[in-house]
PDB file of C-alpha atoms in Angstrom:
ATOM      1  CA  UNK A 229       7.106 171.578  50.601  1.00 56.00           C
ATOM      2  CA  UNK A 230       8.895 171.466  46.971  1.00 69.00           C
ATOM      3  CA  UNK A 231       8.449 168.108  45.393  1.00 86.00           C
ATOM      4  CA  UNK A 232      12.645 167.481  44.978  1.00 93.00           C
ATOM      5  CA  UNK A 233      14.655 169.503  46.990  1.00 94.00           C
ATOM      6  CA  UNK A 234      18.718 169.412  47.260  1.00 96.00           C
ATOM      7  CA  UNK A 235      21.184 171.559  49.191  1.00 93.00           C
ATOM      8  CA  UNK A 236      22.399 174.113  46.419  1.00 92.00           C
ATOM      9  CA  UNK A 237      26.163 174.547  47.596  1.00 92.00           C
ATOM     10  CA  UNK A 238      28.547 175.010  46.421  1.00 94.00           C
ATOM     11  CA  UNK A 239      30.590 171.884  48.477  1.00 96.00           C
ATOM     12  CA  UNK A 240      34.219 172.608  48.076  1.00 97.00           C
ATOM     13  CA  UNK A 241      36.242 169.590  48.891  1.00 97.00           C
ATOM     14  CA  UNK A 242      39.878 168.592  48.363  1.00 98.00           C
ATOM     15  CA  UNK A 243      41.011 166.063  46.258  1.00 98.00           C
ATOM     16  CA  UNK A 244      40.793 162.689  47.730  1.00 98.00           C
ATOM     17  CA  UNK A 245      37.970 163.959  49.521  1.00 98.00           C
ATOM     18  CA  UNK A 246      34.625 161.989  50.638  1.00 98.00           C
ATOM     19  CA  UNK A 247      31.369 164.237  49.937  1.00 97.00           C
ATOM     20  CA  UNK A 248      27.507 162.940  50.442  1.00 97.00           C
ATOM     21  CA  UNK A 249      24.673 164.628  48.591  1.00 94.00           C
ATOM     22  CA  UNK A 250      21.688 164.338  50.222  1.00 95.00           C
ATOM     23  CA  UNK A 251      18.231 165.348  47.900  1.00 96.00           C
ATOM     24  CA  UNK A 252      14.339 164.687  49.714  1.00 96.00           C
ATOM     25  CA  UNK A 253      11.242 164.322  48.233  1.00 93.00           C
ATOM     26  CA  UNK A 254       8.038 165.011  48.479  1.00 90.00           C
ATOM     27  CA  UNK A 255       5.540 162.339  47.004  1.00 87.00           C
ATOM     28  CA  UNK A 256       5.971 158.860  48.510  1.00 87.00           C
ATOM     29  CA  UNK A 257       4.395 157.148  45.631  1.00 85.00           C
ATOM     30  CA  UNK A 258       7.406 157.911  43.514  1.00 87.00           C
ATOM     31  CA  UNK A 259       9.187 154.694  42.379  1.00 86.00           C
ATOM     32  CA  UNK A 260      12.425 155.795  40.360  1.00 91.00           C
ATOM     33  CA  UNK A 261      15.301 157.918  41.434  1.00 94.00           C
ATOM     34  CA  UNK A 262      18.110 159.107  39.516  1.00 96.00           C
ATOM     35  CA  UNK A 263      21.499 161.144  39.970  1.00 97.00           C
ATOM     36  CA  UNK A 264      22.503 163.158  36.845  1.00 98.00           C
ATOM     37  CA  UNK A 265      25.366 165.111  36.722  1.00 98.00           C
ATOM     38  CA  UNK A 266      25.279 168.629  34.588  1.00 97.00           C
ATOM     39  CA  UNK A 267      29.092 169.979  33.931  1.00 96.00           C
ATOM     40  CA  UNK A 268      29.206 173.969  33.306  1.00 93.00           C
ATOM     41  CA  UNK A 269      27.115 175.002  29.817  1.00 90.00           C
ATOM     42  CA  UNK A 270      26.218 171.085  28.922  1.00 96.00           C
ATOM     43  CA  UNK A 271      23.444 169.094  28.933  1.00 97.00           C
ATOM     44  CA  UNK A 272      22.720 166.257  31.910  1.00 98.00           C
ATOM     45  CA  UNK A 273      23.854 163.350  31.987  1.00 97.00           C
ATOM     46  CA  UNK A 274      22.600 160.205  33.570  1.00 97.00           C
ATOM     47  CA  UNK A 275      25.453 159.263  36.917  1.00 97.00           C
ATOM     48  CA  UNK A 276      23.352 156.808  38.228  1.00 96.00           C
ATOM     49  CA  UNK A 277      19.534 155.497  38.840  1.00 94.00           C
ATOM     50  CA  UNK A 278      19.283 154.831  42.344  1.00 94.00           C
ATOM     51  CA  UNK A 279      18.099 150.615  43.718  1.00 88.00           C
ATOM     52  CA  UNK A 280      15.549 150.767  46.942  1.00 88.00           C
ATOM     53  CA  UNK A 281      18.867 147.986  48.072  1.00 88.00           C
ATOM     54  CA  UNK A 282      21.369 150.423  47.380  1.00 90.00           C
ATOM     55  CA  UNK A 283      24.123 150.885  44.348  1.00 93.00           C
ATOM     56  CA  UNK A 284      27.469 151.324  43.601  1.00 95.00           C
ATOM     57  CA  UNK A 285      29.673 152.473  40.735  1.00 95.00           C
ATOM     58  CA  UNK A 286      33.425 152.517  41.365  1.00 97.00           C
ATOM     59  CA  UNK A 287      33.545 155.623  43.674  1.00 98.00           C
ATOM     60  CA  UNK A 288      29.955 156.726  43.644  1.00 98.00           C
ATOM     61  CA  UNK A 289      27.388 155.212  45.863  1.00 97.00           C
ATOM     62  CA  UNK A 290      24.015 156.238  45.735  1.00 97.00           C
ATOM     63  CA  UNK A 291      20.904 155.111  48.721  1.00 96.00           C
ATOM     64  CA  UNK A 292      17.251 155.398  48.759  1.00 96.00           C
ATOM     65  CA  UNK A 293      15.437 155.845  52.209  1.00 95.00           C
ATOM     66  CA  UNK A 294      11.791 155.377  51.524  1.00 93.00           C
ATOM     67  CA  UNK A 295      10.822 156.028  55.134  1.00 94.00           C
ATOM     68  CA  UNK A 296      12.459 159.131  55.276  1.00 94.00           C
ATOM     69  CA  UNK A 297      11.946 160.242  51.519  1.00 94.00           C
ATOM     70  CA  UNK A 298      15.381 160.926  50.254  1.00 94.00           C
ATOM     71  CA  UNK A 299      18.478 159.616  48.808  1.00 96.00           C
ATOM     72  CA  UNK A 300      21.522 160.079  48.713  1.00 97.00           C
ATOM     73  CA  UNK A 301      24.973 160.375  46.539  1.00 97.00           C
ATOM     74  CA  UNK A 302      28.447 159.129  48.025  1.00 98.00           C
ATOM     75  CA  UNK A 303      31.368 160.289  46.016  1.00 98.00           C
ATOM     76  CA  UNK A 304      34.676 158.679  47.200  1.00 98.00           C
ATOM     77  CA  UNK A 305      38.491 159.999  46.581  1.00 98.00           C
ATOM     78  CA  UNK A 306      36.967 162.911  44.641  1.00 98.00           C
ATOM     79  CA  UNK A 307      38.494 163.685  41.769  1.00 98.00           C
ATOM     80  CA  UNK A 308      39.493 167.241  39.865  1.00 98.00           C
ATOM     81  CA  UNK A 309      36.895 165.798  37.124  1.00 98.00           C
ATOM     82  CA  UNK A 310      34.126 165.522  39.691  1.00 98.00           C
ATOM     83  CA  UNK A 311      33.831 168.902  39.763  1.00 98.00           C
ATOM     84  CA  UNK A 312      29.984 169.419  38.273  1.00 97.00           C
ATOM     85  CA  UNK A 313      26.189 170.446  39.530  1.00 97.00           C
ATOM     86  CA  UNK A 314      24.707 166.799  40.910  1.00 98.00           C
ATOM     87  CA  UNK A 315      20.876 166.795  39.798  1.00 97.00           C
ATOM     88  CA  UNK A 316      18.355 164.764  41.686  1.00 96.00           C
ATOM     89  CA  UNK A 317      15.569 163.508  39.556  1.00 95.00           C
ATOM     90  CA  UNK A 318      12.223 161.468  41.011  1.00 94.00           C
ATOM     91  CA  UNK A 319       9.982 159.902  39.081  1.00 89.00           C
ATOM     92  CA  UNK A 320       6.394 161.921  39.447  1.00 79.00           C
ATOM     93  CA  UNK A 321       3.575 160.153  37.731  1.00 69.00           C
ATOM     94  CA  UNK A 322       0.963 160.029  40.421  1.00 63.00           C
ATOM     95  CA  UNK A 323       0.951 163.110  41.362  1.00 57.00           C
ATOM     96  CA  UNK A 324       0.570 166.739  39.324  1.00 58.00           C
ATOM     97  CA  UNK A 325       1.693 167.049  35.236  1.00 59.00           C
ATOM     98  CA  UNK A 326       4.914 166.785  36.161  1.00 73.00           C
ATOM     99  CA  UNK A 327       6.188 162.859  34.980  1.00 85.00           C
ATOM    100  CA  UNK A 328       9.797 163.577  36.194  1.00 90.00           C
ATOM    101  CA  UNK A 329      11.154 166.376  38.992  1.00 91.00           C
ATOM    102  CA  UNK A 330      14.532 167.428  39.172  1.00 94.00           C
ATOM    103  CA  UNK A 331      16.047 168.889  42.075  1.00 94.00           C
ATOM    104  CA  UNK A 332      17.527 172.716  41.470  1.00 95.00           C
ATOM    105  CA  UNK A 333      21.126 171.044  41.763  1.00 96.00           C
ATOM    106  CA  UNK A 334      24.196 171.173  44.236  1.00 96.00           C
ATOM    107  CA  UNK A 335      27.555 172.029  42.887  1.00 96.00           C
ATOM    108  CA  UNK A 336      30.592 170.603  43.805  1.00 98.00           C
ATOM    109  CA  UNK A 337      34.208 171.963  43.355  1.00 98.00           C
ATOM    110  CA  UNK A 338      36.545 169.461  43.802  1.00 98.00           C
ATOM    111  CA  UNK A 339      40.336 171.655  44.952  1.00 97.00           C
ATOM    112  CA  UNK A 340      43.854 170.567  43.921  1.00 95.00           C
TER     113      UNK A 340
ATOM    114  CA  UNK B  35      23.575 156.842  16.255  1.00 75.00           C
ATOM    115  CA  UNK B  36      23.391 160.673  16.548  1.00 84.00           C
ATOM    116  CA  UNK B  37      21.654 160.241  19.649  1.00 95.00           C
ATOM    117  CA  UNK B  38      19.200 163.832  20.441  1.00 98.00           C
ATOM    118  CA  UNK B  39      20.336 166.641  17.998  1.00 98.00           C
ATOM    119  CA  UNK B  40      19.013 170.405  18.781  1.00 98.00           C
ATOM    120  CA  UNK B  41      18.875 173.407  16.302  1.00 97.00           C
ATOM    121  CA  UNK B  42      19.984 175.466  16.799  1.00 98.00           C
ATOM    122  CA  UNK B  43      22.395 176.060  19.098  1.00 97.00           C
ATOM    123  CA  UNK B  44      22.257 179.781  19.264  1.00 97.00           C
ATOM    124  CA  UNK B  45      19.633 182.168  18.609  1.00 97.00           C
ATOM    125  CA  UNK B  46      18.387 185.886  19.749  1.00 98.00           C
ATOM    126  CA  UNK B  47      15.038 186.853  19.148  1.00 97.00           C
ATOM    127  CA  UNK B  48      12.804 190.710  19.220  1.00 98.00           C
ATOM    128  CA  UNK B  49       9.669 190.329  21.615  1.00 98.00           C
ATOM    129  CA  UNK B  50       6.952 189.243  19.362  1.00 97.00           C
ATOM    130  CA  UNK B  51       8.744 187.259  16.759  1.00 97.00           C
ATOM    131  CA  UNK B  52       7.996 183.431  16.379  1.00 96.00           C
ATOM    132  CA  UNK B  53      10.646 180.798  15.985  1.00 96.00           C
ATOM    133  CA  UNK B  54      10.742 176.690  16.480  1.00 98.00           C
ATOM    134  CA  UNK B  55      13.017 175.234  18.098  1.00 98.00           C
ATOM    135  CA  UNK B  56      14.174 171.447  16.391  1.00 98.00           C
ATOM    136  CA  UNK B  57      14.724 168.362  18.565  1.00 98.00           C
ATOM    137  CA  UNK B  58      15.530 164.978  16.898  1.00 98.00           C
ATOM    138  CA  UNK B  59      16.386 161.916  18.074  1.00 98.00           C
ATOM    139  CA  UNK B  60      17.243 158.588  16.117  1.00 96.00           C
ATOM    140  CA  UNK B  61      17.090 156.058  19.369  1.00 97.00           C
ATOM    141  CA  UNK B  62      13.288 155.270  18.598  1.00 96.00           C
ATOM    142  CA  UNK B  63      12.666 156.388  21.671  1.00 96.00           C
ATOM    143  CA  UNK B  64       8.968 156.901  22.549  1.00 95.00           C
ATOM    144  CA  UNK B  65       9.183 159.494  25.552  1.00 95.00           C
ATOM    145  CA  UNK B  66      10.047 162.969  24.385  1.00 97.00           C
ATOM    146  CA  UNK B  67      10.332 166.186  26.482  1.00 97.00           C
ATOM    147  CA  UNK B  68      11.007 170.033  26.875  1.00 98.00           C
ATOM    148  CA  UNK B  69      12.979 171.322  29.621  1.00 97.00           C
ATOM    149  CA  UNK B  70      13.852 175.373  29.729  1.00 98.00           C
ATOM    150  CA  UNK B  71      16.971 175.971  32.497  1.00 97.00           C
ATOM    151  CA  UNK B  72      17.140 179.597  34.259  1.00 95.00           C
ATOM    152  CA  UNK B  73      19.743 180.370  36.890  1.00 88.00           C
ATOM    153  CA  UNK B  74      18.429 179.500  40.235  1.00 83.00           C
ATOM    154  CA  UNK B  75      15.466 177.436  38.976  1.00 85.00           C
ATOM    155  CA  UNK B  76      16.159 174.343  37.510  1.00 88.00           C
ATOM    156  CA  UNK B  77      14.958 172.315  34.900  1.00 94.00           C
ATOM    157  CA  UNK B  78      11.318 172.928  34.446  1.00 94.00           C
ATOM    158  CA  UNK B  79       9.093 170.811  32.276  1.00 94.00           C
ATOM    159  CA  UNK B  80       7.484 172.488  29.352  1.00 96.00           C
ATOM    160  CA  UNK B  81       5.805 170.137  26.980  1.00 97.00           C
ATOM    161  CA  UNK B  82       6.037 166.402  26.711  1.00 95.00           C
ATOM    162  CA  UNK B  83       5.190 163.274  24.544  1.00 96.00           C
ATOM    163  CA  UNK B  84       4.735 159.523  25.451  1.00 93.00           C
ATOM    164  CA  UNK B  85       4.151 158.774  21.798  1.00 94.00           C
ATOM    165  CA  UNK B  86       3.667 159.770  17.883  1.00 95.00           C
ATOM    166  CA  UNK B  87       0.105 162.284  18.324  1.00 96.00           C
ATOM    167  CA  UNK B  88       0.315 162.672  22.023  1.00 95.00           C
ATOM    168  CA  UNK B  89       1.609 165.579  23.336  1.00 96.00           C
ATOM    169  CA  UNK B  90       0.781 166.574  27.125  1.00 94.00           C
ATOM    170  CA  UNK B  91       1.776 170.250  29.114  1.00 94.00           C
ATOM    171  CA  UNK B  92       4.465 170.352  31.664  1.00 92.00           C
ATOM    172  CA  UNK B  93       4.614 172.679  34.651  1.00 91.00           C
ATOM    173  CA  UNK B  94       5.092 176.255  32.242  1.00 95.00           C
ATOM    174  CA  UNK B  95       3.535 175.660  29.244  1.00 96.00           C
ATOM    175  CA  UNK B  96       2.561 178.670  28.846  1.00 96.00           C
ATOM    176  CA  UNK B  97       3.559 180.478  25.619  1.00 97.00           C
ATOM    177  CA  UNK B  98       4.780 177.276  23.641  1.00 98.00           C
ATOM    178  CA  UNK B  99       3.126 174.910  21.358  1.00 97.00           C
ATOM    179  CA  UNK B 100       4.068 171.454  20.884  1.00 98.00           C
ATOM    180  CA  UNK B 101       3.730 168.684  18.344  1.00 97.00           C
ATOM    181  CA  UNK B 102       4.434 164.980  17.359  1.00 98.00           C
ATOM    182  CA  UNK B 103       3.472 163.758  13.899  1.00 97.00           C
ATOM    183  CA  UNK B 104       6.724 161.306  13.914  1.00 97.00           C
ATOM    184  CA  UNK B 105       8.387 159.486  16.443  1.00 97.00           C
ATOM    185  CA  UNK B 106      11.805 161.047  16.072  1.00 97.00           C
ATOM    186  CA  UNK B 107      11.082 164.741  15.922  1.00 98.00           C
ATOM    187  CA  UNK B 108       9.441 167.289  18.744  1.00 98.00           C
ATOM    188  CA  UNK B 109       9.632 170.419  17.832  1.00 98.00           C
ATOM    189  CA  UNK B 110       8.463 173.560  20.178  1.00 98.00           C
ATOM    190  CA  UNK B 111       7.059 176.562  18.939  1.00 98.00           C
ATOM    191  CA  UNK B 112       7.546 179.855  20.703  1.00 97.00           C
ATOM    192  CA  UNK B 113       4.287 181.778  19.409  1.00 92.00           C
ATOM    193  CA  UNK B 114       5.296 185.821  20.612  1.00 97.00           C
ATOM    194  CA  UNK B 115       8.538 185.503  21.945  1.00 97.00           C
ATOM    195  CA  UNK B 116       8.918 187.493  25.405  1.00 97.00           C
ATOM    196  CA  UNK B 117      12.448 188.309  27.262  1.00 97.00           C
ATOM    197  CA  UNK B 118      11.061 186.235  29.929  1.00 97.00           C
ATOM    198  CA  UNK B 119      11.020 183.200  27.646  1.00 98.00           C
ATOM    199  CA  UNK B 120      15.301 183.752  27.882  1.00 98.00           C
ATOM    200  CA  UNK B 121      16.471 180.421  28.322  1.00 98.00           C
ATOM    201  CA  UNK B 122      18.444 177.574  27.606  1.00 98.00           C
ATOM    202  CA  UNK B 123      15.948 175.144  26.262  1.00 98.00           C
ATOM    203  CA  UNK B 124      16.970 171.564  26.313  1.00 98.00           C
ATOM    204  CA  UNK B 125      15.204 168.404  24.271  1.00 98.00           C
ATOM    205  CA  UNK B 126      15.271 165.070  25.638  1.00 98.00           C
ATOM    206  CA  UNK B 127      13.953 161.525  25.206  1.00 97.00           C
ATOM    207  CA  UNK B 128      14.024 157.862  26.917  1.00 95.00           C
ATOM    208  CA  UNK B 129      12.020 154.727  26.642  1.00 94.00           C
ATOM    209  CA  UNK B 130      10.179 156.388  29.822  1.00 90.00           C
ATOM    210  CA  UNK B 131      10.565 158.065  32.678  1.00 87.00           C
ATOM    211  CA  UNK B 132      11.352 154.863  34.511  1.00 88.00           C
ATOM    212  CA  UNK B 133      14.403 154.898  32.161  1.00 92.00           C
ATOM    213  CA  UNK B 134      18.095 157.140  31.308  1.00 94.00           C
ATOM    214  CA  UNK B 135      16.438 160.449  30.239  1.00 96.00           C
ATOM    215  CA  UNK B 136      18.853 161.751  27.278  1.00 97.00           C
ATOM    216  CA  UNK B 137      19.173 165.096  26.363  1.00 98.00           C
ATOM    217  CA  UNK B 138      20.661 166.829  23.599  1.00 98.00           C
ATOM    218  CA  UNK B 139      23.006 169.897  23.413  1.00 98.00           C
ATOM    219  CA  UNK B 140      20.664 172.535  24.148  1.00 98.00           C
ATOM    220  CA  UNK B 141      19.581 176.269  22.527  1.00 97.00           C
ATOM    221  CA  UNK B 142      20.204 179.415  23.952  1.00 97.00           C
ATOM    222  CA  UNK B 143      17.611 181.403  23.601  1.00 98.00           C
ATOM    223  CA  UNK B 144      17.580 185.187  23.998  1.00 98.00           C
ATOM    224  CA  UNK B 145      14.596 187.317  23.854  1.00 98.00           C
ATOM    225  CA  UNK B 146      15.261 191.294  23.481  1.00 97.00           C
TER     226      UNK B 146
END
């Protein structure tokens, strides 16, 4: 089993649209989770670090189910400017020489 | 604050030639890494630092050297450059992995 593994896409959703990112993980001793988000030729950028309670950001949402090992991102009333690759990124220090895993990505268009 | 800086942003190399690729960052930030990005494959880890004189190996570190003499710079060495070293490389640091990893612009790297 990969150690971070996300649905690649692409999602294309209308504007206004509600789209969930799910992302699982392999090695239950990891304790922080993170969203980036990676627009077309950049560099990542942090979204969102992800609470074991749960967080939200205006639109975004993201969850952590430890039982299950995944979490997931929420977007709400997407936007033209959501349009981007979502990275998921779990903390890895117990386990390999690997400190931090990112997922491969899923891209979302967001459609006028 | 300049944040991470890269040099440079461009650059094609013939198999065999050396080159070092700059990262800087001016957030005093002890955590420093190297990422490379191919299509399909994520970010992979290449090198990485938790402080001044430690430098560790990621999951390919094969074909680059790494150093730290300072706490702002961490600059990777490609030793005989091979086309399979073709790459966007991208530089980042944090306080930690437990913390916003951030990254700096990038370098495209082609290998002929």
């Amino acid at each position: 089993r990969k150690e971070v593994e996300q649905d690649p896409g692409p999602f294309n959703v209308p504007e206004g649209a509600t789209v969930a990112f799910n992302c699982t993980y392999s090695n239950s001793a990891s304790q922080s989770f993170f969203w980036y988000r990676q627009d077309c030729r950049k560099e990542p950028k942090l979204l969102m670090s992800v609470y074991s309670s749960g967080n939200e950001d205006g639109r975004f949402t993201a969850q952590l189910n430890r039982a299950s090992q995944y979490i997931s991102l929420l977007i709400r009333d997407s936007k033209l400017s959501d349009s981007a690759t979502y990275l998921c990124v779990v903390n890895n220090l117990w386990a390999g020489n690997t400190p931090l895993v990112f997922g491969k990505g899923t891209r979302l268009s967001v459609i006028a | 604050n300049a944040g991470v800086t890269q040099t440079p942003k461009f650059q094609v190399l013939k198999t065999g030639q050396s080159m070092t690729l700059q990262c800087a960052q001016d957030m005093n930030h002890e955590y420093m890494s190297w990422y490379r990005q191919d299509p399909g494959m994520g970010l992979r880890l290449i090198h990485y630092s938790v402080g001044a004189g430690i430098t560790d190996q990621g999951e390919v570190p094969n074909g680059y050297n790494v150093s730290r003499s300072t706490t702002e710079d961490f600059p990777l060495r490609l030793l005989s450059a091979a086309p399979s070293q073709t790459s966007v490389y991208f530089c980042a640091s944090s306080y930690g992995t437990d913390y916003e990893q951030y990254f700096g612009p990038g370098t495209r790297l082609t290998v002929t």
